[in-house]
Coordinates of N, CA and C in Angstrom, one line a residue:
M223 N 18.9 -0.1 19.1 CA 20.2 0.0 18.7 C 20.9 -1.0 19.5
Q224 N 20.7 -2.1 19.7 CA 21.7 -2.9 20.5 C 23.1 -3.0 19.7
N225 N 24.0 -2.7 20.6 CA 25.3 -2.7 20.4 C 25.9 -1.9 19.2
E226 N 25.1 -1.0 18.9 CA 25.5 -0.1 17.8 C 25.5 1.4 18.3
S227 N 26.6 2.1 17.8 CA 26.7 3.5 18.3 C 25.8 4.1 17.4
T228 N 25.3 5.5 17.9 CA 24.6 6.2 17.0 C 25.0 6.6 15.6
E229 N 26.5 6.8 15.5 CA 27.0 7.1 14.3 C 27.1 5.8 13.3
A230 N 27.1 4.7 13.9 CA 27.0 3.6 13.1 C 25.8 2.9 12.6
Y231 N 24.7 3.5 13.3 CA 23.4 3.1 13.0 C 22.9 3.4 11.6
C232 N 22.5 2.4 10.9 CA 22.0 2.8 9.5 C 20.6 2.8 9.4
I233 N 20.1 4.1 9.2 CA 18.6 4.4 9.4 C 17.9 3.7 7.9
A234 N 18.6 3.9 6.8 CA 18.0 3.2 5.5 C 18.1 1.8 5.7
G235 N 19.1 1.1 6.3 CA 19.1 -0.3 6.4 C 18.1 -0.8 7.4
R236 N 18.0 -0.2 8.4 CA 16.9 -0.4 9.5 C 15.4 -0.3 8.9
L237 N 15.3 0.8 8.1 CA 13.8 1.0 7.3 C 13.5 -0.1 6.5
R238 N 14.6 -0.3 5.6 CA 14.4 -1.5 4.7 C 14.1 -2.6 5.3
M239 N 14.7 -3.3 6.5 CA 14.5 -4.3 7.0 C 13.0 -4.3 7.4
L240 N 12.7 -3.3 8.4 CA 11.3 -3.2 8.8 C 10.2 -3.2 7.6
T241 N 10.7 -2.6 6.5 CA 9.6 -2.7 5.5 C 9.5 -3.9 5.0
R242 N 10.5 -4.8 5.0 CA 10.3 -6.1 4.2 C 9.5 -7.1 5.3
V243 N 9.8 -6.9 6.5 CA 9.1 -7.6 7.6 C 7.7 -7.2 7.6
V244 N 7.2 -5.9 7.6 CA 5.9 -5.5 7.7 C 5.2 -5.8 6.4
T245 N 5.7 -5.5 5.4 CA 5.1 -5.8 4.0 C 4.9 -7.2 3.9
G246 N 5.6 -8.1 4.4 CA 5.7 -9.6 4.2 C 4.3 -9.9 5.1
R247 N 4.1 -9.3 6.2 CA 2.9 -9.7 6.8 C 1.7 -9.3 6.2
Y248 N 1.7 -8.1 5.6 CA 0.6 -7.6 4.8 C 0.3 -8.7 3.7
N249 N 1.6 -8.9 2.9 CA 1.3 -9.9 1.8 C 0.8 -11.1 2.0
N250 N 1.2 -11.7 3.2 CA 0.6 -13.0 3.6 C -0.9 -12.9 4.0
A251 N -1.2 -11.8 4.5 CA -2.8 -11.6 4.9 C -3.6 -11.5 3.6
F252 N -3.0 -11.2 2.5 CA -3.9 -11.2 1.2 C -3.6 -12.3 0.2
V253 N -2.8 -13.4 0.7 CA -2.7 -14.5 -0.1 C -4.1 -15.0 -0.5
S254 N -4.8 -15.3 0.4 CA -6.1 -15.9 0.2 C -6.8 -15.3 -0.9
E255 N -6.7 -13.9 -1.1 CA -7.5 -13.3 -2.2 C -6.9 -13.2 -3.5
G256 N -5.6 -13.7 -3.6 CA -4.9 -13.7 -4.7 C -4.1 -12.5 -5.3
V257 N -4.0 -11.6 -4.2 CA -3.3 -10.2 -4.5 C -2.3 -9.9 -3.5
T258 N -1.5 -9.1 -4.1 CA -0.4 -8.6 -3.1 C -0.8 -7.6 -2.2
F259 N 0.0 -7.0 -1.1 CA -0.5 -5.9 -0.5 C -0.8 -4.6 -1.5
A260 N 0.2 -4.5 -2.2 CA 0.2 -3.3 -3.3 C -0.9 -3.3 -4.1
Q261 N -1.3 -4.5 -4.5 CA -2.4 -4.5 -5.4 C -3.7 -4.4 -4.7
A262 N -3.9 -4.9 -3.4 CA -5.0 -4.6 -2.5 C -5.2 -3.3 -2.2
G263 N -4.0 -2.5 -2.0 CA -4.2 -1.1 -1.8 C -4.5 -0.4 -3.0
L264 N -4.2 -0.8 -4.2 CA -4.7 -0.1 -5.3 C -6.2 -0.3 -5.3
L265 N -6.6 -1.6 -5.3 CA -8.1 -1.8 -5.1 C -8.9 -0.8 -4.4
M266 N -8.5 -0.9 -3.1 CA -9.2 -0.2 -2.1 C -9.2 1.5 -2.5
R267 N -7.9 1.9 -2.9 CA -7.9 3.4 -3.4 C -8.8 3.6 -4.4
I268 N -8.9 2.9 -5.6 CA -9.8 3.0 -6.5 C -11.2 2.8 -6.1
F269 N -11.5 2.0 -5.2 CA -12.9 1.9 -4.7 C -13.2 3.3 -4.0
A270 N -12.4 3.9 -3.4 CA -12.6 5.1 -2.6 C -12.6 6.3 -3.6
Q271 N -11.9 6.2 -4.7 CA -11.9 7.1 -5.7 C -12.1 6.7 -7.2
P272 N -13.3 6.3 -7.5 CA -13.5 5.7 -8.8 C -13.2 6.7 -9.8
G273 N -12.5 6.3 -10.9 CA -12.4 7.3 -12.0 C -11.1 8.0 -11.9
I274 N -10.3 7.6 -10.7 CA -8.8 8.3 -10.6 C -8.0 7.9 -11.7
R275 N -7.1 8.7 -12.2 CA -6.3 8.6 -13.4 C -4.9 7.9 -12.8
Q276 N -4.3 6.9 -13.6 CA -3.2 6.2 -13.1 C -2.1 7.1 -12.7
A277 N -1.7 8.2 -13.5 CA -0.9 9.1 -13.1 C -0.9 9.8 -11.9
E278 N -2.1 10.2 -11.5 CA -2.5 10.8 -10.1 C -2.5 9.8 -9.1
L279 N -2.7 8.7 -9.3 CA -2.8 7.4 -8.3 C -1.4 7.2 -8.0
S280 N -0.4 7.0 -9.1 CA 1.0 7.0 -8.8 C 1.6 8.2 -8.0
K281 N 1.2 9.3 -8.4 CA 1.8 10.4 -7.5 C 1.3 10.5 -6.2
I282 N 0.1 10.3 -6.0 CA -0.5 10.2 -4.6 C 0.3 9.1 -3.7
L283 N 0.5 8.0 -4.2 CA 1.0 6.8 -3.7 C 2.6 6.6 -3.6
L284 N 3.1 7.6 -4.5 CA 4.5 7.6 -4.7 C 5.0 6.2 -5.2
I285 N 4.2 5.9 -6.2 CA 4.7 4.5 -6.8 C 5.2 4.9 -8.1
E286 N 6.2 4.2 -8.6 CA 6.9 4.5 -9.8 C 5.9 4.0 -11.0
K287 N 5.8 4.7 -12.1 CA 4.9 4.5 -13.2 C 4.9 3.1 -13.7
S288 N 6.1 2.7 -13.8 CA 6.4 1.2 -14.3 C 5.5 0.2 -13.4
A289 N 5.8 0.4 -12.1 CA 5.2 -0.5 -11.1 C 3.7 -0.3 -11.1
M290 N 3.3 0.8 -11.2 CA 1.8 1.2 -11.3 C 1.3 0.4 -12.4
S291 N 1.9 0.5 -13.7 CA 1.5 0.0 -14.9 C 1.2 -1.5 -14.7
R292 N 2.2 -2.2 -14.3 CA 2.3 -3.6 -14.0 C 1.2 -4.1 -13.2
D293 N 1.0 -3.3 -12.0 CA -0.2 -3.7 -11.1 C -1.5 -3.5 -11.6
V294 N -1.8 -2.5 -12.4 CA -3.1 -2.2 -13.0 C -3.2 -3.1 -14.1
Y295 N -2.2 -3.4 -14.9 CA -2.6 -4.6 -16.0 C -2.9 -6.0 -15.6
L296 N -2.2 -6.4 -14.2 CA -2.5 -7.6 -13.6 C -4.1 -7.4 -13.0
L297 N -4.4 -6.4 -12.4 CA -5.9 -6.2 -11.9 C -6.7 -6.2 -13.0
Q298 N -6.5 -5.7 -14.3 CA -7.2 -5.6 -15.5 C -7.5 -7.0 -15.9
K299 N -6.1 -7.6 -16.1 CA -6.2 -9.0 -16.6 C -7.0 -10.1 -15.9
N300 N -7.1 -9.8 -14.5 CA -7.9 -10.8 -13.6 C -9.4 -10.2 -13.6
G301 N -9.8 -9.2 -14.4 CA -11.1 -8.8 -14.4 C -11.6 -8.0 -13.3
W302 N -10.7 -7.2 -12.4 CA -11.0 -6.5 -11.6 C -11.2 -5.0 -11.6
L303 N -10.5 -4.5 -12.9 CA -10.7 -3.3 -13.3 C -11.2 -3.2 -14.8
T304 N -12.0 -2.1 -15.1 CA -12.5 -2.1 -16.4 C -11.4 -1.9 -17.4
D305 N -11.7 -2.2 -18.7 CA -10.6 -2.2 -19.7 C -10.5 -0.9 -20.5
N306 N -11.4 0.1 -20.2 CA -11.3 1.4 -20.6 C -10.5 2.3 -19.8
L307 N -9.2 2.3 -19.8 CA -8.4 3.2 -18.8 C -8.4 4.6 -19.2
R308 N -8.7 4.8 -20.5 CA -8.7 6.4 -20.7 C -9.7 7.2 -20.0
N309 N -10.7 6.5 -19.4 CA -11.7 7.3 -18.7 C -11.4 7.3 -17.1
G310 N -10.3 6.7 -16.8 CA -9.9 6.7 -15.5 C -10.0 5.2 -15.0
L311 N -9.7 5.1 -13.8 CA -9.6 3.7 -13.2 C -11.0 3.4 -12.6
F312 N -11.7 2.2 -13.0 CA -12.9 1.9 -12.3 C -12.8 0.4 -12.0
L313 N -13.4 0.0 -10.9 CA -13.6 -1.5 -10.6 C -14.8 -2.1 -11.3
T314 N -14.6 -3.3 -11.7 CA -15.6 -4.0 -12.1 C -16.3 -4.5 -10.8
E315 N -17.5 -5.2 -11.1 CA -18.4 -5.8 -9.9 C -17.4 -6.7 -9.2
N316 N -16.7 -7.6 -9.8 CA -15.9 -8.5 -9.0 C -14.8 -7.9 -8.2
G317 N -14.2 -6.7 -9.0 CA -13.1 -5.9 -8.5 C -13.7 -5.1 -7.1
T318 N -14.8 -4.7 -7.2 CA -15.5 -4.1 -6.1 C -15.6 -5.1 -5.0
L319 N -16.3 -6.2 -5.1 CA -16.2 -7.2 -4.0 C -14.9 -7.5 -3.5
L320 N -13.8 -7.7 -4.4 CA -12.6 -8.1 -3.9 C -12.0 -6.9 -3.1
A321 N -12.1 -5.5 -3.5 CA -11.7 -4.4 -2.7 C -12.5 -4.4 -1.3
K322 N -13.7 -4.8 -1.2 CA -14.3 -4.8 0.1 C -13.7 -5.8 0.9
R323 N -13.5 -7.1 0.4 CA -12.8 -8.1 1.2 C -11.5 -7.8 1.6
C324 N -10.7 -7.2 0.8 CA -9.4 -6.7 1.2 C -9.4 -5.6 2.2
H325 N -10.4 -4.8 2.3 CA -10.5 -3.8 3.3 C -10.7 -4.3 4.7
K326 N -11.6 -5.4 4.6 CA -11.7 -6.0 6.0 C -10.5 -6.6 6.5
I327 N -9.8 -7.4 5.7 CA -8.5 -8.0 6.0 C -7.2 -6.8 6.3
W328 N -7.3 -5.7 5.7 CA -6.5 -4.8 6.0 C -6.6 -4.2 7.3
K329 N -8.0 -3.8 7.6 CA -8.5 -3.2 8.8 C -8.1 -4.1 10.0
A330 N -8.4 -5.6 9.8 CA -8.1 -6.3 11.1 C -6.6 -6.3 11.2
L331 N -5.7 -6.4 10.1 CA -4.4 -6.7 10.4 C -3.6 -5.3 10.8
N332 N -4.1 -4.3 10.3 CA -3.6 -3.0 10.6 C -3.9 -2.8 12.1
G333 N -5.1 -3.1 12.6 CA -5.4 -2.9 14.2 C -4.5 -3.8 15.0
Q334 N -4.3 -5.1 14.5 CA -3.5 -5.9 15.2 C -2.0 -5.5 15.2
I335 N -1.5 -4.8 14.2 CA 0.0 -4.3 14.1 C -0.1 -3.0 15.0
R336 N -1.0 -2.2 15.0 CA -1.0 -1.1 15.7 C -1.0 -1.4 17.3
D337 N -1.8 -2.4 17.9 CA -1.9 -3.0 19.1 C -0.5 -3.5 19.5
E338 N 0.1 -4.2 18.6 CA 1.4 -4.8 18.9 C 2.5 -3.7 19.1
L339 N 2.5 -2.7 18.2 CA 3.5 -1.5 18.3 C 3.3 -0.7 19.5
G340 N 2.0 -0.2 19.8 CA 1.6 0.5 20.8 C 1.6 2.1 20.5
T341 N 1.1 3.0 21.2 CA 0.7 4.1 20.8 C 2.1 5.0 20.8
D342 N 3.1 4.8 21.6 CA 4.2 5.5 21.5 C 5.0 5.3 20.1
A343 N 5.1 4.1 19.8 CA 5.9 3.8 18.3 C 5.0 4.4 17.3
I344 N 3.7 4.2 17.3 CA 3.0 4.6 16.1 C 3.1 6.4 16.2
G345 N 3.0 6.9 17.4 CA 3.3 8.3 17.4 C 4.5 8.7 16.8
S346 N 5.6 8.0 17.2 CA 6.9 8.3 16.7 C 7.0 8.1 15.2
L347 N 6.4 7.0 14.6 CA 6.4 6.8 13.3 C 5.6 7.7 12.6
T348 N 4.5 8.2 13.0 CA 3.9 9.2 12.3 C 4.6 10.4 12.3
I349 N 5.2 10.9 13.5 CA 6.1 12.1 13.3 C 7.2 11.9 12.4
F350 N 8.0 10.8 12.3 CA 9.0 10.6 11.4 C 8.4 10.8 9.9
A351 N 7.3 10.0 9.7 CA 6.8 9.8 8.3 C 6.4 11.4 7.9
D352 N 5.7 12.1 8.6 CA 5.4 13.4 8.3 C 6.5 14.3 8.1
A353 N 7.6 14.2 8.8 CA 8.8 15.1 8.6 C 9.5 14.8 7.3
V354 N 9.7 13.4 7.0 CA 10.3 13.0 5.7 C 9.2 13.4 4.5
L355 N 8.1 13.1 4.7 CA 7.2 13.4 3.4 C 6.8 14.9 3.1
A356 N 6.9 15.7 4.3 CA 6.7 17.0 4.1 C 8.1 17.7 3.3
K357 N 9.1 17.2 3.6 CA 10.4 17.7 2.7 C 10.3 17.1 1.3
L358 N 9.7 16.1 1.2 CA 9.6 15.4 -0.2 C 8.8 16.0 -1.1
L359 N 7.5 16.4 -0.4 CA 6.4 16.9 -1.2 C 6.3 18.5 -1.3
H360 N 7.3 19.1 -0.6 CA 7.1 20.6 -0.9 C 8.4 21.2 -1.4

């Protein structure tokens, strides 16, 4: 909070700025695979929970239904999701391979960012996120 009093410090503005910076790093990491960080996240989640329903996934990840529908459509259009969405979300063979590559990328970058931030910052971020999400989800 350099040169800002506690009262003038905008938490929302700072969080939005940090979100843009961190999300940009993750998006850049997935460029080689032709997906965004959000799409890679969906692929990895569907890989971990085959058959999950779109509405349930949207609720778990706190993603608006319209954004979820758009990303699911793009993943389906690229041949990474099956075309029978009534039975839940399932990866195709190519989608499964992509999800595995995305997980390797995510794991490496996530570890790098954790190292850069350090345990104190990660601990504080976890406490903050848990407090905010607990109020939202209950």
